């Protein structure tokens, strides 16, 4: 019995359960021919990138996005661990334009992430369809990246496959995106090269080449209340304020009004632990921006 269970999981990404029978496959084929799948048939884009856990930026997972454009301002994506037939559904991501994002309440904005670094670094790709000339597809992909760079995403994963969960376990996890080479190194010791080597080989791409082609894409404007948090340590400190970015880390905030008032509407703070060790930075931009 144990042997049967082991065999059944190894055939489908180690998902527990008995493999589908001929009867099930026949019924599925019949359903596919007769039922209406209009919502999923609207999927028009496949994006590949990596998501990081909002409360633990040392963890990341590959994310294949299958996206539908509801309007010019709103997209929705199903997130899978691979593009294979037995891919596991990890979660969902919603994307909105800057025009929509700036209408959101300040507290809501904290749940959204940017895509600029993913685009400009070559980390975010649109895998080339079979039979499509590479040059033609890369031109289309680069144009699409112009549209994606300024939009914001809100992502939740239900299935933590990176820790080996056989089925979705625990509450949904808020996810984020990489925002710098340093944030990549925090999640993968090999940095960009180590993280993307296998991905690039599988899809036949080179993130460096893509980054070069996207250099012309203009920097993204920051919107009201957008905060950027970068942490460099996971140690806990004995302070009362809990960091918004790392929910399990207590930190002490210091105002740096004299040294980093870049403009009167931009404020920077630093976080230190009980040993006065630097944990990270936080920038807050006022409504004027």
CSV table of C-alpha atoms in Angstrom, one decimal:
chain,number,residue,atom,x,y,z
A,1,UNK,CA,0.0,0.0,0.0
A,2,UNK,CA,2.8,2.4,0.9
A,3,UNK,CA,4.6,1.4,-2.3
A,4,UNK,CA,1.5,2.2,-4.3
A,5,UNK,CA,1.1,5.6,-2.7
A,6,UNK,CA,4.8,6.4,-3.3
A,7,UNK,CA,4.5,5.5,-7.0
A,8,UNK,CA,1.3,7.5,-7.4
A,9,UNK,CA,2.9,10.7,-6.0
A,10,UNK,CA,6.1,10.4,-8.0
A,11,UNK,CA,4.1,10.4,-11.3
A,12,UNK,CA,2.5,13.8,-10.6
A,13,UNK,CA,4.9,16.2,-8.9
A,14,UNK,CA,4.7,14.1,-5.7
A,15,UNK,CA,1.0,14.9,-5.2
A,16,UNK,CA,-0.6,12.3,-3.0
A,17,UNK,CA,-3.4,10.2,-4.4
A,18,UNK,CA,-4.2,7.4,-6.9
A,19,UNK,CA,-3.3,8.2,-10.5
A,20,UNK,CA,-6.3,9.1,-12.7
A,21,UNK,CA,-8.0,6.1,-14.2
A,22,UNK,CA,-9.0,5.5,-17.8
A,23,UNK,CA,-12.6,6.2,-16.8
A,24,UNK,CA,-11.6,9.6,-15.4
A,25,UNK,CA,-9.7,10.5,-18.5
A,26,UNK,CA,-12.6,9.6,-20.7
A,27,UNK,CA,-15.0,11.7,-18.6
A,28,UNK,CA,-12.6,14.6,-18.6
A,29,UNK,CA,-12.2,14.5,-22.4
A,30,UNK,CA,-16.0,14.4,-22.8
A,31,UNK,CA,-16.4,17.3,-20.4
A,32,UNK,CA,-13.7,19.3,-22.2
A,33,UNK,CA,-15.6,18.9,-25.5
A,34,UNK,CA,-19.1,19.8,-24.2
A,35,UNK,CA,-18.7,22.3,-21.2
A,36,UNK,CA,-18.1,26.0,-21.5
A,37,UNK,CA,-14.7,27.2,-20.3
A,38,UNK,CA,-15.0,30.8,-21.4
A,39,UNK,CA,-13.3,32.4,-18.3
A,40,UNK,CA,-10.1,30.4,-18.7
A,41,UNK,CA,-10.1,30.6,-22.5
A,42,UNK,CA,-9.5,34.4,-22.0
A,43,UNK,CA,-6.0,33.7,-20.7
A,44,UNK,CA,-3.7,35.5,-23.2
A,45,UNK,CA,-0.3,35.7,-21.6
A,46,UNK,CA,2.3,33.4,-20.0
A,47,UNK,CA,4.8,35.2,-17.8
A,48,UNK,CA,7.6,33.6,-15.8
A,49,UNK,CA,9.3,35.1,-12.8
A,50,UNK,CA,9.9,34.4,-9.1
A,51,UNK,CA,7.9,35.4,-6.1
A,52,UNK,CA,9.3,36.0,-2.6
A,53,UNK,CA,7.4,35.5,0.7
A,54,UNK,CA,6.5,38.9,2.2
A,55,UNK,CA,7.3,37.8,5.7
A,56,UNK,CA,10.4,35.8,4.8
A,57,UNK,CA,12.4,37.3,1.9
A,58,UNK,CA,14.9,34.5,2.2
A,59,UNK,CA,12.4,32.2,0.4
A,60,UNK,CA,11.4,32.4,-3.2
A,61,UNK,CA,9.6,30.2,-5.6
A,62,UNK,CA,9.3,30.1,-9.4
A,63,UNK,CA,6.0,31.4,-10.6
A,64,UNK,CA,4.4,30.8,-14.0
A,65,UNK,CA,1.6,33.3,-14.6
A,66,UNK,CA,-1.3,32.7,-16.9
A,67,UNK,CA,-3.0,36.0,-17.2
A,68,UNK,CA,-6.3,37.4,-18.4
A,69,UNK,CA,-6.7,41.1,-19.2
A,70,UNK,CA,-10.1,42.2,-17.8
A,71,UNK,CA,-9.6,45.8,-18.9
A,72,UNK,CA,-6.6,48.0,-19.8
A,73,UNK,CA,-6.2,48.7,-16.0
A,74,UNK,CA,-6.9,45.3,-14.5
A,75,UNK,CA,-5.3,41.9,-15.1
A,76,UNK,CA,-5.7,38.6,-13.2
A,77,UNK,CA,-3.3,35.6,-13.3
A,78,UNK,CA,-3.3,32.0,-12.2
A,79,UNK,CA,0.1,31.1,-10.7
A,80,UNK,CA,1.5,27.6,-11.4
A,81,UNK,CA,4.8,26.0,-10.4
A,82,UNK,CA,5.5,25.0,-14.0
A,83,UNK,CA,4.0,25.0,-17.5
A,84,UNK,CA,3.6,21.2,-17.5
A,85,UNK,CA,0.2,19.4,-17.7
A,86,UNK,CA,0.5,18.3,-14.0
A,87,UNK,CA,1.5,21.8,-12.8
A,88,UNK,CA,0.4,22.7,-9.3
A,89,UNK,CA,-1.8,25.8,-8.8
A,90,UNK,CA,0.1,27.9,-6.3
A,91,UNK,CA,-2.0,31.0,-6.1
A,92,UNK,CA,-3.3,34.1,-7.8
A,93,UNK,CA,-2.0,37.5,-8.7
A,94,UNK,CA,-4.0,40.6,-9.5
A,95,UNK,CA,-2.4,43.5,-11.4
A,96,UNK,CA,-3.6,47.1,-11.6
A,97,UNK,CA,-2.4,50.2,-13.4
A,98,UNK,CA,-0.9,53.2,-11.6
A,99,UNK,CA,-4.2,55.0,-12.2
A,100,UNK,CA,-6.0,52.4,-10.2
A,101,UNK,CA,-3.3,51.9,-7.6
A,102,UNK,CA,-3.3,55.6,-6.5
A,103,UNK,CA,-7.0,55.3,-5.7
A,104,UNK,CA,-6.4,52.5,-3.1
A,105,UNK,CA,-6.4,53.2,0.6
A,106,UNK,CA,-2.9,53.6,2.1
A,107,UNK,CA,-3.2,50.4,4.1
A,108,UNK,CA,-4.2,48.5,1.0
A,109,UNK,CA,-1.2,49.7,-1.0
A,110,UNK,CA,1.1,47.9,1.4
A,111,UNK,CA,-0.1,44.6,0.1
A,112,UNK,CA,1.0,45.4,-3.5
A,113,UNK,CA,4.4,45.1,-5.1
A,114,UNK,CA,6.1,46.6,-8.2
A,115,UNK,CA,7.4,44.9,-11.3
A,116,UNK,CA,10.1,47.4,-12.4
A,117,UNK,CA,13.1,45.5,-11.3
A,118,UNK,CA,11.8,42.2,-12.6
A,119,UNK,CA,11.3,43.8,-16.0
A,120,UNK,CA,14.5,45.9,-16.2
A,121,UNK,CA,16.7,43.0,-14.9
A,122,UNK,CA,15.4,40.4,-17.4
A,123,UNK,CA,14.0,38.3,-14.5
A,124,UNK,CA,10.5,38.5,-15.9
A,125,UNK,CA,10.0,36.8,-19.2
A,126,UNK,CA,7.3,35.7,-21.6
A,127,UNK,CA,8.3,32.2,-22.8
A,128,UNK,CA,8.5,31.9,-26.6
A,129,UNK,CA,5.7,29.8,-28.1
A,130,UNK,CA,6.8,26.8,-30.2
A,131,UNK,CA,7.4,27.7,-33.8
A,132,UNK,CA,7.5,31.4,-33.2
A,133,UNK,CA,10.6,33.1,-34.7
A,134,UNK,CA,12.8,34.3,-31.7
A,135,UNK,CA,13.4,37.8,-33.1
A,136,UNK,CA,9.7,38.4,-33.7
A,137,UNK,CA,8.7,37.1,-30.2
A,138,UNK,CA,11.4,39.1,-28.4
A,139,UNK,CA,10.2,42.3,-30.0
A,140,UNK,CA,6.6,41.6,-28.9
A,141,UNK,CA,7.9,40.6,-25.4
A,142,UNK,CA,9.9,43.8,-25.0
A,143,UNK,CA,6.9,45.9,-25.9
A,144,UNK,CA,4.8,44.0,-23.4
A,145,UNK,CA,7.4,44.6,-20.7
A,146,UNK,CA,6.9,48.4,-21.2
A,147,UNK,CA,3.3,47.9,-20.2
A,148,UNK,CA,4.1,45.7,-17.2
A,149,UNK,CA,6.9,47.7,-15.7
A,150,UNK,CA,4.7,50.4,-14.1
A,151,UNK,CA,1.8,48.2,-12.9
A,152,UNK,CA,1.4,46.9,-9.4
A,153,UNK,CA,0.7,43.3,-8.3
A,154,UNK,CA,-1.1,41.7,-5.3
A,155,UNK,CA,-0.3,38.0,-4.9
A,156,UNK,CA,-1.3,35.3,-2.5
A,157,UNK,CA,0.1,31.7,-2.7
A,158,UNK,CA,-1.9,28.9,-1.0
A,159,UNK,CA,0.5,26.0,-1.9
A,160,UNK,CA,4.1,26.3,-0.5
A,161,UNK,CA,5.7,23.8,-2.8
A,162,UNK,CA,9.2,25.1,-2.0
A,163,UNK,CA,9.0,23.7,1.5
A,164,UNK,CA,7.7,20.3,0.3
A,165,UNK,CA,4.0,20.6,1.1
A,166,UNK,CA,2.2,17.7,-0.5
A,167,UNK,CA,-1.1,19.7,-0.5
A,168,UNK,CA,-1.9,23.3,0.3
A,169,UNK,CA,-1.2,23.9,4.0
A,170,UNK,CA,-1.9,26.8,6.3
A,171,UNK,CA,-3.2,30.3,5.5
A,172,UNK,CA,-2.5,32.1,2.2
A,173,UNK,CA,0.9,33.7,2.0
A,174,UNK,CA,1.3,37.3,0.8
A,175,UNK,CA,4.0,37.3,-1.8
A,176,UNK,CA,6.2,40.0,-3.3
A,177,UNK,CA,8.7,40.6,-6.1
A,178,UNK,CA,12.4,41.1,-6.1
A,179,UNK,CA,13.4,44.8,-6.1
A,180,UNK,CA,17.2,44.7,-6.4
A,181,UNK,CA,20.2,42.3,-6.9
A,182,UNK,CA,20.6,42.3,-3.2
A,183,UNK,CA,17.1,41.1,-2.6
A,184,UNK,CA,17.8,38.2,-5.0
A,185,UNK,CA,21.0,37.3,-3.1
A,186,UNK,CA,19.1,37.2,0.1
A,187,UNK,CA,16.8,34.5,-1.3
A,188,UNK,CA,19.5,32.7,-3.4
A,189,UNK,CA,23.2,32.6,-2.6
A,190,UNK,CA,24.0,32.4,-6.2
A,191,UNK,CA,22.4,35.7,-6.9
A,192,UNK,CA,20.8,36.4,-10.3
A,193,UNK,CA,23.1,33.9,-12.1
A,194,UNK,CA,22.4,31.1,-9.7
A,195,UNK,CA,18.6,31.8,-9.5
A,196,UNK,CA,18.1,32.0,-13.3
A,197,UNK,CA,20.5,29.6,-14.7
A,198,UNK,CA,18.2,26.6,-14.7
A,199,UNK,CA,15.1,28.7,-15.7
A,200,UNK,CA,17.0,30.3,-18.6
A,201,UNK,CA,18.2,26.9,-19.9
A,202,UNK,CA,14.7,25.4,-19.8
A,203,UNK,CA,13.1,28.3,-21.7
A,204,UNK,CA,16.1,28.9,-24.0
A,205,UNK,CA,16.6,32.5,-22.9
A,206,UNK,CA,19.3,34.7,-21.3
A,207,UNK,CA,18.2,37.2,-18.7
A,208,UNK,CA,21.3,39.4,-19.4
A,209,UNK,CA,20.3,39.8,-23.1
A,210,UNK,CA,16.8,40.7,-22.1
A,211,UNK,CA,18.0,43.2,-19.6
A,212,UNK,CA,20.1,44.9,-22.3
A,213,UNK,CA,17.1,45.1,-24.7
A,214,UNK,CA,15.0,46.7,-21.9
A,215,UNK,CA,17.4,49.4,-20.9
A,216,UNK,CA,15.4,52.0,-22.7
A,217,UNK,CA,12.3,51.5,-20.6
A,218,UNK,CA,11.7,54.6,-18.5
A,219,UNK,CA,12.0,54.5,-14.7
A,220,UNK,CA,8.7,54.1,-12.9
A,221,UNK,CA,7.2,57.0,-11.0
A,222,UNK,CA,6.5,56.3,-7.3
A,223,UNK,CA,3.0,56.8,-6.1
A,224,UNK,CA,1.6,58.3,-2.9
A,225,UNK,CA,2.3,56.3,0.2
A,226,UNK,CA,4.4,53.7,-1.6
A,227,UNK,CA,7.0,52.3,0.9
A,228,UNK,CA,10.2,50.4,0.1
A,229,UNK,CA,11.6,48.1,2.7
A,230,UNK,CA,14.9,46.3,2.5
A,231,UNK,CA,16.0,44.0,5.4
A,232,UNK,CA,19.4,42.5,5.8
A,233,UNK,CA,19.0,40.4,8.9
A,234,UNK,CA,16.4,38.1,10.4
A,235,UNK,CA,17.5,38.4,14.1
A,236,UNK,CA,14.9,39.5,16.6
A,237,UNK,CA,15.3,42.5,18.9
A,238,UNK,CA,13.6,43.5,22.2
A,239,UNK,CA,11.6,46.5,20.9
A,240,UNK,CA,8.0,47.4,20.9
A,241,UNK,CA,7.5,48.3,17.2
A,242,UNK,CA,7.0,45.4,14.9
A,243,UNK,CA,8.2,45.9,11.3
A,244,UNK,CA,5.6,46.2,8.7
A,245,UNK,CA,7.7,44.2,6.2
A,246,UNK,CA,9.0,41.4,8.4
A,247,UNK,CA,6.1,40.6,10.7
A,248,UNK,CA,8.2,38.3,13.0
A,249,UNK,CA,11.0,40.9,13.6
A,250,UNK,CA,10.8,43.5,16.2
A,251,UNK,CA,12.8,46.6,15.5
A,252,UNK,CA,13.5,50.1,16.8
A,253,UNK,CA,13.0,52.9,14.2
A,254,UNK,CA,15.3,56.0,14.2
A,255,UNK,CA,14.2,59.1,12.3
A,256,UNK,CA,16.9,60.5,10.0
A,257,UNK,CA,15.4,63.9,9.3
A,258,UNK,CA,18.7,65.7,9.1
A,259,UNK,CA,20.7,63.4,6.9
A,260,UNK,CA,18.2,61.9,4.4
A,261,UNK,CA,15.5,64.5,3.8
A,262,UNK,CA,16.0,64.1,0.1
A,263,UNK,CA,13.1,66.5,-0.4
A,264,UNK,CA,10.7,67.8,2.1
A,265,UNK,CA,8.2,65.2,1.2
A,266,UNK,CA,10.5,62.2,1.4
A,267,UNK,CA,11.3,60.7,4.8
A,268,UNK,CA,13.8,57.9,5.5
A,269,UNK,CA,14.0,55.8,8.6
A,270,UNK,CA,16.5,53.0,9.7
A,271,UNK,CA,15.8,50.0,11.8
A,272,UNK,CA,18.3,48.6,14.4
A,273,UNK,CA,18.1,45.6,16.7
A,274,UNK,CA,19.0,45.5,20.4
A,275,UNK,CA,22.7,45.2,19.6
A,276,UNK,CA,22.4,48.3,17.4
A,277,UNK,CA,22.9,46.2,14.3
A,278,UNK,CA,21.4,47.7,11.1
A,279,UNK,CA,18.4,45.7,10.0
A,280,UNK,CA,17.1,47.8,7.1
A,281,UNK,CA,15.6,51.0,5.7
A,282,UNK,CA,12.2,52.5,5.1
A,283,UNK,CA,11.3,55.3,2.7
A,284,UNK,CA,7.9,57.1,2.8
A,285,UNK,CA,6.8,59.3,0.0
A,286,UNK,CA,4.2,62.0,0.6
A,287,UNK,CA,1.1,62.7,-1.4
A,288,UNK,CA,2.8,65.4,-3.4
A,289,UNK,CA,4.5,62.6,-5.4
